[in-house]
mmCIF file of N, CA and C in Angstrom:
data_model
loop_
_atom_site.group_PDB
_atom_site.id
_atom_site.type_symbol
_atom_site.label_atom_id
_atom_site.label_comp_id
_atom_site.label_asym_id
_atom_site.label_seq_id
_atom_site.Cartn_x
_atom_site.Cartn_y
_atom_site.Cartn_z
ATOM 1 N N UNK X 29 16.974 25.584 -8.739
ATOM 2 C CA UNK X 29 15.792 25.520 -8.966
ATOM 3 C C UNK X 29 15.043 24.023 -8.935
ATOM 4 N N UNK X 30 13.855 24.465 -8.088
ATOM 5 C CA UNK X 30 12.817 23.007 -7.356
ATOM 6 C C UNK X 30 12.212 22.900 -9.029
ATOM 7 N N UNK X 31 11.955 21.548 -8.967
ATOM 8 C CA UNK X 31 11.372 20.671 -10.080
ATOM 9 C C UNK X 31 10.311 19.890 -9.348
ATOM 10 N N UNK X 32 9.166 19.422 -9.434
ATOM 11 C CA UNK X 32 8.396 18.509 -9.414
ATOM 12 C C UNK X 32 8.948 17.307 -9.835
ATOM 13 N N UNK X 33 8.859 16.099 -9.003
ATOM 14 C CA UNK X 33 8.978 14.448 -9.895
ATOM 15 C C UNK X 33 7.692 13.741 -9.962
ATOM 16 N N UNK X 34 7.560 13.057 -10.990
ATOM 17 C CA UNK X 34 6.620 12.338 -11.158
ATOM 18 C C UNK X 34 6.590 11.491 -10.292
ATOM 19 N N UNK X 35 5.025 11.501 -9.525
ATOM 20 C CA UNK X 35 5.160 10.403 -8.494
ATOM 21 C C UNK X 35 3.992 9.428 -8.783
ATOM 22 N N UNK X 36 3.860 8.506 -8.576
ATOM 23 C CA UNK X 36 2.612 7.232 -9.007
ATOM 24 C C UNK X 36 2.076 7.478 -7.844
ATOM 25 N N UNK X 37 0.392 7.241 -8.326
ATOM 26 C CA UNK X 37 -0.083 7.332 -7.233
ATOM 27 C C UNK X 37 -0.052 6.579 -5.871
ATOM 28 N N UNK X 38 -0.118 7.093 -4.337
ATOM 29 C CA UNK X 38 -0.184 6.248 -4.386
ATOM 30 C C UNK X 38 -1.367 5.141 -3.028
ATOM 31 N N UNK X 39 -0.589 4.466 -2.398
ATOM 32 C CA UNK X 39 -1.514 3.097 -2.381
ATOM 33 C C UNK X 39 -2.286 3.709 -1.297
ATOM 34 N N UNK X 40 -3.644 3.217 -0.514
ATOM 35 C CA UNK X 40 -4.199 3.586 0.254
ATOM 36 C C UNK X 40 -3.399 3.974 1.765
ATOM 37 N N UNK X 41 -2.950 2.890 1.464
ATOM 38 C CA UNK X 41 -2.343 3.358 3.304
ATOM 39 C C UNK X 41 -0.878 4.165 3.706
ATOM 40 N N UNK X 42 -0.860 4.748 2.079
ATOM 41 C CA UNK X 42 0.369 5.526 2.125
ATOM 42 C C UNK X 42 -0.425 7.421 2.187
ATOM 43 N N UNK X 43 -1.597 7.517 1.768
ATOM 44 C CA UNK X 43 -2.293 8.649 2.269
ATOM 45 C C UNK X 43 -2.542 8.925 3.128
ATOM 46 N N UNK X 44 -1.681 10.258 3.504
ATOM 47 C CA UNK X 44 -1.834 11.312 4.407
ATOM 48 C C UNK X 44 -3.634 10.938 5.192
ATOM 49 N N UNK X 45 -3.400 10.517 6.355
ATOM 50 C CA UNK X 45 -4.828 10.496 7.057
ATOM 51 C C UNK X 45 -5.031 12.056 7.766
ATOM 52 N N UNK X 46 -6.004 12.623 7.588
ATOM 53 C CA UNK X 46 -6.630 13.526 7.589
ATOM 54 C C UNK X 46 -7.289 13.834 8.892
ATOM 55 N N UNK X 47 -8.062 12.920 9.161
ATOM 56 C CA UNK X 47 -8.884 12.520 10.142
ATOM 57 C C UNK X 47 -10.431 13.552 9.893
ATOM 58 N N UNK X 48 -10.718 14.294 10.920
ATOM 59 C CA UNK X 48 -11.671 15.540 10.558
ATOM 60 C C UNK X 48 -11.672 16.678 9.805
ATOM 61 N N UNK X 49 -10.023 16.804 9.653
ATOM 62 C CA UNK X 49 -9.543 17.993 8.921
ATOM 63 C C UNK X 49 -9.800 17.615 7.801
ATOM 64 N N UNK X 50 -9.922 15.890 7.505
ATOM 65 C CA UNK X 50 -10.172 16.133 5.543
ATOM 66 C C UNK X 50 -11.399 16.845 4.991
ATOM 67 N N UNK X 51 -12.244 16.845 5.354
ATOM 68 C CA UNK X 51 -13.015 16.897 4.705
ATOM 69 C C UNK X 51 -13.653 18.913 4.795
ATOM 70 N N UNK X 52 -13.073 19.502 6.236
ATOM 71 C CA UNK X 52 -12.779 20.839 5.472
ATOM 72 C C UNK X 52 -11.786 20.944 4.458
ATOM 73 N N UNK X 53 -10.664 20.712 4.620
ATOM 74 C CA UNK X 53 -10.282 20.841 3.968
ATOM 75 C C UNK X 53 -10.364 20.879 2.249
ATOM 76 N N UNK X 54 -11.040 19.808 2.058
ATOM 77 C CA UNK X 54 -11.461 19.116 0.807
ATOM 78 C C UNK X 54 -12.963 20.315 0.152
ATOM 79 N N UNK X 55 -13.853 20.621 1.162
ATOM 80 C CA UNK X 55 -14.078 21.639 0.930
ATOM 81 C C UNK X 55 -13.806 22.971 0.713
ATOM 82 N N UNK X 56 -12.780 23.737 1.594
ATOM 83 C CA UNK X 56 -11.963 24.344 1.134
ATOM 84 C C UNK X 56 -11.791 24.771 -0.381
ATOM 85 N N UNK X 57 -10.889 23.455 -0.368
ATOM 86 C CA UNK X 57 -10.292 23.307 -1.815
ATOM 87 C C UNK X 57 -11.599 23.393 -2.713
ATOM 88 N N UNK X 58 -12.461 22.594 -2.516
ATOM 89 C CA UNK X 58 -13.736 22.730 -3.780
ATOM 90 C C UNK X 58 -14.475 23.812 -4.149
ATOM 91 N N UNK X 59 -14.467 24.753 -2.804
ATOM 92 C CA UNK X 59 -15.548 25.968 -3.214
ATOM 93 C C UNK X 59 -14.053 27.207 -3.564
ATOM 94 N N UNK X 60 -12.965 27.433 -3.105
ATOM 95 C CA UNK X 60 -12.298 27.898 -3.676
ATOM 96 C C UNK X 60 -11.576 27.808 -5.108
ATOM 97 N N UNK X 61 -11.717 26.838 -5.821
ATOM 98 C CA UNK X 61 -11.110 26.353 -7.017
ATOM 99 C C UNK X 61 -12.352 26.592 -8.010
ATOM 100 N N UNK X 62 -13.640 25.890 -7.571
ATOM 101 C CA UNK X 62 -14.551 26.497 -8.443
ATOM 102 C C UNK X 62 -15.571 27.693 -8.067
ATOM 103 N N UNK X 63 -15.024 28.279 -7.387
ATOM 104 C CA UNK X 63 -15.094 29.758 -7.778
ATOM 105 C C UNK X 63 -14.724 30.415 -8.072
ATOM 106 N N UNK X 64 -13.135 29.879 -8.204
ATOM 107 C CA UNK X 64 -12.948 31.116 -9.076
ATOM 108 C C UNK X 64 -12.928 30.680 -10.107
ATOM 109 N N UNK X 65 -12.320 29.657 -10.967
ATOM 110 C CA UNK X 65 -12.649 29.142 -12.359
ATOM 111 C C UNK X 65 -14.383 29.869 -12.884
ATOM 112 N N UNK X 66 -15.274 29.872 -12.117
ATOM 113 C CA UNK X 66 -16.642 29.970 -12.530
ATOM 114 C C UNK X 66 -16.413 30.946 -12.697
ATOM 115 N N UNK X 67 -15.682 32.228 -11.486
ATOM 116 C CA UNK X 67 -16.031 33.561 -11.574
ATOM 117 C C UNK X 67 -15.657 34.342 -12.790
ATOM 118 N N UNK X 68 -14.338 33.714 -13.379
ATOM 119 C CA UNK X 68 -12.925 34.304 -14.434
ATOM 120 C C UNK X 68 -13.672 33.623 -15.941
ATOM 121 N N UNK X 69 -14.487 32.222 -15.737
ATOM 122 C CA UNK X 69 -14.650 31.092 -17.010
ATOM 123 C C UNK X 69 -15.047 32.686 -17.721
ATOM 124 N N UNK X 70 -16.412 32.997 -18.165
ATOM 125 C CA UNK X 70 -16.873 34.111 -19.363
ATOM 126 C C UNK X 70 -15.622 34.585 -19.932
ATOM 127 N N UNK X 71 -14.926 35.169 -18.881
ATOM 128 C CA UNK X 71 -13.845 36.089 -19.293
ATOM 129 C C UNK X 71 -12.517 35.335 -20.122
ATOM 130 N N UNK X 72 -12.125 34.233 -19.806
ATOM 131 C CA UNK X 72 -11.782 33.450 -20.158
ATOM 132 C C UNK X 72 -11.739 32.890 -21.476
ATOM 133 N N UNK X 73 -13.229 32.226 -21.668
ATOM 134 C CA UNK X 73 -13.837 32.255 -23.033
ATOM 135 C C UNK X 73 -13.860 33.170 -23.858
ATOM 136 N N UNK X 74 -14.308 34.730 -23.757
ATOM 137 C CA UNK X 74 -13.954 35.906 -24.457
ATOM 138 C C UNK X 74 -12.902 35.607 -24.781
ATOM 139 N N UNK X 75 -11.696 35.841 -24.120
ATOM 140 C CA UNK X 75 -10.019 35.890 -24.312
ATOM 141 C C UNK X 75 -9.697 34.712 -25.376
ATOM 142 N N UNK X 76 -10.030 33.917 -25.521
ATOM 143 C CA UNK X 76 -9.296 32.076 -26.157
ATOM 144 C C UNK X 76 -10.027 31.910 -26.449
ATOM 145 N N UNK X 77 -11.654 32.007 -26.838
ATOM 146 C CA UNK X 77 -11.925 31.164 -26.759
ATOM 147 C C UNK X 77 -12.756 28.775 -26.763
ATOM 148 N N UNK X 78 -12.476 28.227 -27.757
ATOM 149 C CA UNK X 78 -12.892 27.140 -26.900
ATOM 150 C C UNK X 78 -11.705 26.915 -25.892
ATOM 151 N N UNK X 79 -11.696 26.075 -25.365
ATOM 152 C CA UNK X 79 -10.985 25.341 -24.232
ATOM 153 C C UNK X 79 -10.013 24.611 -25.175
ATOM 154 N N UNK X 80 -9.324 24.349 -26.361
ATOM 155 C CA UNK X 80 -8.406 23.713 -26.697
ATOM 156 C C UNK X 80 -7.145 25.004 -27.125
ATOM 157 N N UNK X 81 -7.536 25.955 -27.134
ATOM 158 C CA UNK X 81 -6.852 27.468 -27.294
ATOM 159 C C UNK X 81 -7.069 28.044 -26.039
ATOM 160 N N UNK X 82 -7.537 27.249 -24.538
ATOM 161 C CA UNK X 82 -7.336 28.106 -23.422
ATOM 162 C C UNK X 82 -5.412 27.863 -22.897
ATOM 163 N N UNK X 83 -4.975 28.861 -22.233
ATOM 164 C CA UNK X 83 -3.506 28.345 -21.865
ATOM 165 C C UNK X 83 -3.677 26.892 -21.082
ATOM 166 N N UNK X 84 -2.583 26.300 -21.226
ATOM 167 C CA UNK X 84 -2.551 25.194 -20.537
ATOM 168 C C UNK X 84 -2.881 25.265 -18.765
ATOM 169 N N UNK X 85 -2.380 26.423 -18.148
ATOM 170 C CA UNK X 85 -2.761 25.790 -17.204
ATOM 171 C C UNK X 85 -4.714 26.286 -16.530
ATOM 172 N N UNK X 86 -4.706 26.652 -17.523
ATOM 173 C CA UNK X 86 -6.559 26.657 -17.338
ATOM 174 C C UNK X 86 -7.283 25.660 -17.578
ATOM 175 N N UNK X 87 -6.674 24.641 -18.112
ATOM 176 C CA UNK X 87 -7.156 23.291 -19.197
ATOM 177 C C UNK X 87 -7.106 22.461 -17.655
ATOM 178 N N UNK X 88 -6.039 22.780 -17.129
ATOM 179 C CA UNK X 88 -5.242 21.911 -16.445
ATOM 180 C C UNK X 88 -6.975 22.083 -15.187
ATOM 181 N N UNK X 89 -6.728 24.012 -14.846
ATOM 182 C CA UNK X 89 -7.344 23.874 -13.911
ATOM 183 C C UNK X 89 -9.550 23.587 -14.539
ATOM 184 N N UNK X 90 -8.590 22.976 -15.528
ATOM 185 C CA UNK X 90 -10.644 23.090 -15.412
ATOM 186 C C UNK X 90 -10.454 21.826 -15.491
ATOM 187 N N UNK X 91 -9.962 20.546 -15.226
ATOM 188 C CA UNK X 91 -9.774 19.307 -14.932
ATOM 189 C C UNK X 91 -9.471 19.021 -13.650
ATOM 190 N N UNK X 92 -9.515 19.644 -12.756
ATOM 191 C CA UNK X 92 -9.061 19.865 -11.528
ATOM 192 C C UNK X 92 -10.465 20.482 -11.017
ATOM 193 N N UNK X 93 -11.562 21.574 -11.386
ATOM 194 C CA UNK X 93 -12.765 22.027 -11.042
ATOM 195 C C UNK X 93 -13.284 20.807 -10.902
ATOM 196 N N UNK X 94 -13.282 20.419 -12.538
ATOM 197 C CA UNK X 94 -14.201 19.223 -12.123
ATOM 198 C C UNK X 94 -13.838 17.794 -11.075
ATOM 199 N N UNK X 95 -12.776 17.837 -11.027
ATOM 200 C CA UNK X 95 -12.376 16.623 -10.002
ATOM 201 C C UNK X 95 -13.002 17.025 -8.670
ATOM 202 N N UNK X 96 -13.376 18.772 -8.398
ATOM 203 C CA UNK X 96 -13.414 19.300 -7.032
ATOM 204 C C UNK X 96 -15.275 18.759 -6.629
ATOM 205 N N UNK X 97 -15.561 18.701 -8.355
ATOM 206 C CA UNK X 97 -16.994 18.381 -7.540
ATOM 207 C C UNK X 97 -17.536 17.354 -8.009
ATOM 208 N N UNK X 98 -16.151 16.037 -8.626
ATOM 209 C CA UNK X 98 -16.480 14.819 -8.241
ATOM 210 C C UNK X 98 -15.905 14.012 -6.926
ATOM 211 N N UNK X 99 -15.977 15.017 -5.892
ATOM 212 C CA UNK X 99 -15.547 14.277 -4.845
ATOM 213 C C UNK X 99 -13.475 14.296 -4.481
ATOM 214 N N UNK X 100 -12.686 15.106 -5.291
ATOM 215 C CA UNK X 100 -11.265 15.001 -5.575
ATOM 216 C C UNK X 100 -10.712 14.033 -5.978
ATOM 217 N N UNK X 101 -11.652 13.613 -7.320
ATOM 218 C CA UNK X 101 -11.023 12.531 -7.821
ATOM 219 C C UNK X 101 -11.973 12.963 -9.616
ATOM 220 N N UNK X 102 -10.731 12.668 -10.241
ATOM 221 C CA UNK X 102 -10.596 12.413 -11.492
ATOM 222 C C UNK X 102 -11.752 12.062 -12.322
ATOM 223 N N UNK X 103 -12.601 13.133 -13.191
ATOM 224 C CA UNK X 103 -13.721 12.522 -14.318
ATOM 225 C C UNK X 103 -14.081 13.064 -14.860
ATOM 226 N N UNK X 104 -13.095 12.998 -16.355
ATOM 227 C CA UNK X 104 -12.842 13.026 -17.365
ATOM 228 C C UNK X 104 -14.085 12.452 -18.338
ATOM 229 N N UNK X 105 -15.202 12.678 -18.845
ATOM 230 C CA UNK X 105 -15.966 11.976 -20.081
ATOM 231 C C UNK X 105 -16.069 11.852 -21.266
ATOM 232 N N UNK X 106 -15.030 12.458 -21.342
ATOM 233 C CA UNK X 106 -14.466 12.454 -23.336
ATOM 234 C C UNK X 106 -13.307 11.664 -23.131
ATOM 235 N N UNK X 107 -13.393 10.333 -23.745
ATOM 236 C CA UNK X 107 -12.189 9.301 -23.598
ATOM 237 C C UNK X 107 -11.143 9.574 -24.588
ATOM 238 N N UNK X 108 -11.374 10.817 -25.721
ATOM 239 C CA UNK X 108 -10.239 11.336 -26.558
ATOM 240 C C UNK X 108 -10.081 12.943 -25.955
ATOM 241 N N UNK X 109 -10.237 12.924 -24.801
ATOM 242 C CA UNK X 109 -9.498 14.213 -24.473
ATOM 243 C C UNK X 109 -8.487 14.420 -24.640
ATOM 244 N N UNK X 110 -7.872 15.429 -24.892
ATOM 245 C CA UNK X 110 -6.162 15.828 -24.981
ATOM 246 C C UNK X 110 -5.689 15.984 -23.201
ATOM 247 N N UNK X 111 -4.573 15.486 -23.019
ATOM 248 C CA UNK X 111 -4.494 15.287 -21.109
ATOM 249 C C UNK X 111 -3.846 17.016 -21.055
ATOM 250 N N UNK X 112 -4.137 17.080 -19.665
ATOM 251 C CA UNK X 112 -3.616 18.638 -19.281
ATOM 252 C C UNK X 112 -2.838 18.314 -18.077
ATOM 253 N N UNK X 113 -1.117 19.718 -18.502
ATOM 254 C CA UNK X 113 -0.209 19.343 -17.672
ATOM 255 C C UNK X 113 0.011 20.347 -16.754
ATOM 256 N N UNK X 114 0.256 20.535 -15.457
ATOM 257 C CA UNK X 114 0.702 21.522 -14.838
ATOM 258 C C UNK X 114 1.330 21.123 -13.838
ATOM 259 N N UNK X 115 2.623 21.888 -13.795
ATOM 260 C CA UNK X 115 3.652 22.127 -12.380
ATOM 261 C C UNK X 115 4.190 20.738 -12.315
ATOM 262 N N UNK X 116 4.220 19.566 -13.449
ATOM 263 C CA UNK X 116 4.833 18.702 -13.177
ATOM 264 C C UNK X 116 3.974 17.553 -12.920
ATOM 265 N N UNK X 117 2.847 17.787 -12.788
ATOM 266 C CA UNK X 117 1.480 17.380 -13.059
ATOM 267 C C UNK X 117 0.444 16.702 -14.501
ATOM 268 N N UNK X 118 0.519 15.896 -14.449
ATOM 269 C CA UNK X 118 -0.764 15.376 -16.077
ATOM 270 C C UNK X 118 -1.853 14.143 -15.804
ATOM 271 N N UNK X 119 -2.803 15.261 -16.425
ATOM 272 C CA UNK X 119 -3.934 14.119 -16.137
ATOM 273 C C UNK X 119 -5.111 13.791 -17.593
ATOM 274 N N UNK X 120 -5.031 12.581 -17.978
ATOM 275 C CA UNK X 120 -5.461 12.163 -19.350
ATOM 276 C C UNK X 120 -7.139 11.193 -19.017
ATOM 277 N N UNK X 121 -7.563 10.823 -19.515
ATOM 278 C CA UNK X 121 -8.721 9.858 -19.200
ATOM 279 C C UNK X 121 -8.579 8.755 -18.471
ATOM 280 N N UNK X 122 -7.075 7.783 -18.930
ATOM 281 C CA UNK X 122 -6.957 7.119 -18.130
ATOM 282 C C UNK X 122 -6.751 7.027 -17.108
ATOM 283 N N UNK X 123 -6.721 8.398 -16.176
ATOM 284 C CA UNK X 123 -6.647 8.702 -15.335
ATOM 285 C C UNK X 123 -8.132 8.973 -14.130
ATOM 286 N N UNK X 124 -9.011 8.089 -14.807
ATOM 287 C CA UNK X 124 -10.393 8.446 -14.092
ATOM 288 C C UNK X 124 -9.949 7.779 -12.866
ATOM 289 N N UNK X 125 -10.959 8.422 -11.903
ATOM 290 C CA UNK X 125 -10.862 8.030 -10.499
ATOM 291 C C UNK X 125 -9.824 7.930 -9.841
ATOM 292 N N UNK X 126 -8.389 8.165 -10.031
ATOM 293 C CA UNK X 126 -7.766 8.733 -9.678
ATOM 294 C C UNK X 126 -7.684 10.360 -8.504
ATOM 295 N N UNK X 127 -7.747 9.530 -7.375
ATOM 296 C CA UNK X 127 -7.483 10.760 -6.485
ATOM 297 C C UNK X 127 -6.518 11.870 -6.185
ATOM 298 N N UNK X 128 -7.043 13.228 -6.353
ATOM 299 C CA UNK X 128 -5.965 14.347 -6.398
ATOM 300 C C UNK X 128 -6.294 15.073 -5.400
ATOM 301 N N UNK X 129 -6.500 15.034 -4.705
ATOM 302 C CA UNK X 129 -6.805 16.516 -3.381
ATOM 303 C C UNK X 129 -6.590 15.436 -1.789
ATOM 304 N N UNK X 130 -5.540 16.022 -2.078
ATOM 305 C CA UNK X 130 -4.632 15.681 -0.826
ATOM 306 C C UNK X 130 -3.902 14.367 -0.767
ATOM 307 N N UNK X 131 -3.782 14.275 -2.641
ATOM 308 C CA UNK X 131 -2.070 13.134 -2.609
ATOM 309 C C UNK X 131 -1.371 14.416 -3.928
ATOM 310 N N UNK X 132 -2.138 14.558 -4.508
ATOM 311 C CA UNK X 132 -1.286 15.193 -5.877
ATOM 312 C C UNK X 132 -1.630 16.785 -5.475
ATOM 313 N N UNK X 133 -1.983 17.074 -5.381
ATOM 314 C CA UNK X 133 -3.186 18.859 -4.695
ATOM 315 C C UNK X 133 -3.278 18.947 -2.925
ATOM 316 N N UNK X 134 -2.714 20.102 -2.849
ATOM 317 C CA UNK X 134 -2.744 20.448 -1.649
ATOM 318 C C UNK X 134 -3.394 21.516 -1.743
ATOM 319 N N UNK X 135 -3.509 22.409 -0.237
ATOM 320 C CA UNK X 135 -4.435 23.452 -0.725
ATOM 321 C C UNK X 135 -3.245 24.736 -1.272
ATOM 322 N N UNK X 136 -1.825 24.566 -0.301
ATOM 323 C CA UNK X 136 -0.820 25.383 -1.362
ATOM 324 C C UNK X 136 -0.688 25.064 -2.872
ATOM 325 N N UNK X 137 -1.119 23.750 -3.067
ATOM 326 C CA UNK X 137 -1.223 24.002 -4.317
ATOM 327 C C UNK X 137 -2.218 24.841 -5.311
ATOM 328 N N UNK X 138 -3.068 24.253 -4.704
ATOM 329 C CA UNK X 138 -4.477 25.336 -4.963
ATOM 330 C C UNK X 138 -4.036 26.833 -5.176
ATOM 331 N N UNK X 139 -3.487 27.521 -4.323
ATOM 332 C CA UNK X 139 -3.586 28.519 -4.639
ATOM 333 C C UNK X 139 -2.045 29.034 -5.125
ATOM 334 N N UNK X 140 -1.215 28.332 -5.375
ATOM 335 C CA UNK X 140 -0.005 28.770 -6.480
ATOM 336 C C UNK X 140 -1.010 28.365 -8.316
ATOM 337 N N UNK X 141 -1.568 27.556 -8.034
ATOM 338 C CA UNK X 141 -2.358 26.889 -9.974
ATOM 339 C C UNK X 141 -3.452 28.430 -9.719
ATOM 340 N N UNK X 142 -4.076 29.170 -8.591
ATOM 341 C CA UNK X 142 -5.424 30.381 -8.676
ATOM 342 C C UNK X 142 -4.570 31.636 -9.261
ATOM 343 N N UNK X 143 -3.399 31.499 -8.622
ATOM 344 C CA UNK X 143 -2.207 32.605 -9.495
ATOM 345 C C UNK X 143 -1.968 32.629 -10.273
ATOM 346 N N UNK X 144 -1.296 31.613 -10.979
ATOM 347 C CA UNK X 144 -0.484 31.420 -12.085
ATOM 348 C C UNK X 144 -2.039 31.585 -12.727
ATOM 349 N N UNK X 145 -3.166 31.123 -12.532
ATOM 350 C CA UNK X 145 -4.712 31.332 -13.552
ATOM 351 C C UNK X 145 -4.690 33.035 -13.405
ATOM 352 N N UNK X 146 -4.945 33.245 -12.455
ATOM 353 C CA UNK X 146 -5.256 34.708 -12.306
ATOM 354 C C UNK X 146 -4.157 35.473 -13.126
ATOM 355 N N UNK X 147 -3.055 35.045 -13.551
ATOM 356 C CA UNK X 147 -2.142 35.710 -14.674
ATOM 357 C C UNK X 147 -2.688 35.935 -16.340
ATOM 358 N N UNK X 148 -3.644 35.362 -16.412
ATOM 359 C CA UNK X 148 -3.983 35.353 -17.487
ATOM 360 C C UNK X 148 -5.861 35.730 -17.803
ATOM 361 N N UNK X 149 -5.917 36.285 -16.646
ATOM 362 C CA UNK X 149 -7.097 36.474 -16.846
ATOM 363 C C UNK X 149 -8.054 38.339 -17.199
ATOM 364 N N UNK X 150 -8.037 38.203 -18.018
ATOM 365 C CA UNK X 150 -7.993 39.891 -19.076
ATOM 366 C C UNK X 150 -9.084 41.215 -17.637
#
């Protein structure tokens, strides 16, 4: 079984430079994650209620969706927000400003996330 190891935030010189494809892939990821999340949010609210009782993958996706709206970086406004976890990754308020797109999460990861999220949609 494959397991994802926790990796520290890469320094700028270690981030893969995608050149002109970076913005294209970011836009793709943003549209994909935001559209799926917002398209099913009411159904998830109706089935699970308050976000505190959402499936962990949906809470993680909520933070990712928010990051997609902030240039691919974590932006958690509530300093008391509970950490979210998925696939060996954890994000908490202390991670504000952390770039996740093209460091922690790639388009393939977003597809895996959406597939897992879809399993909870009524």
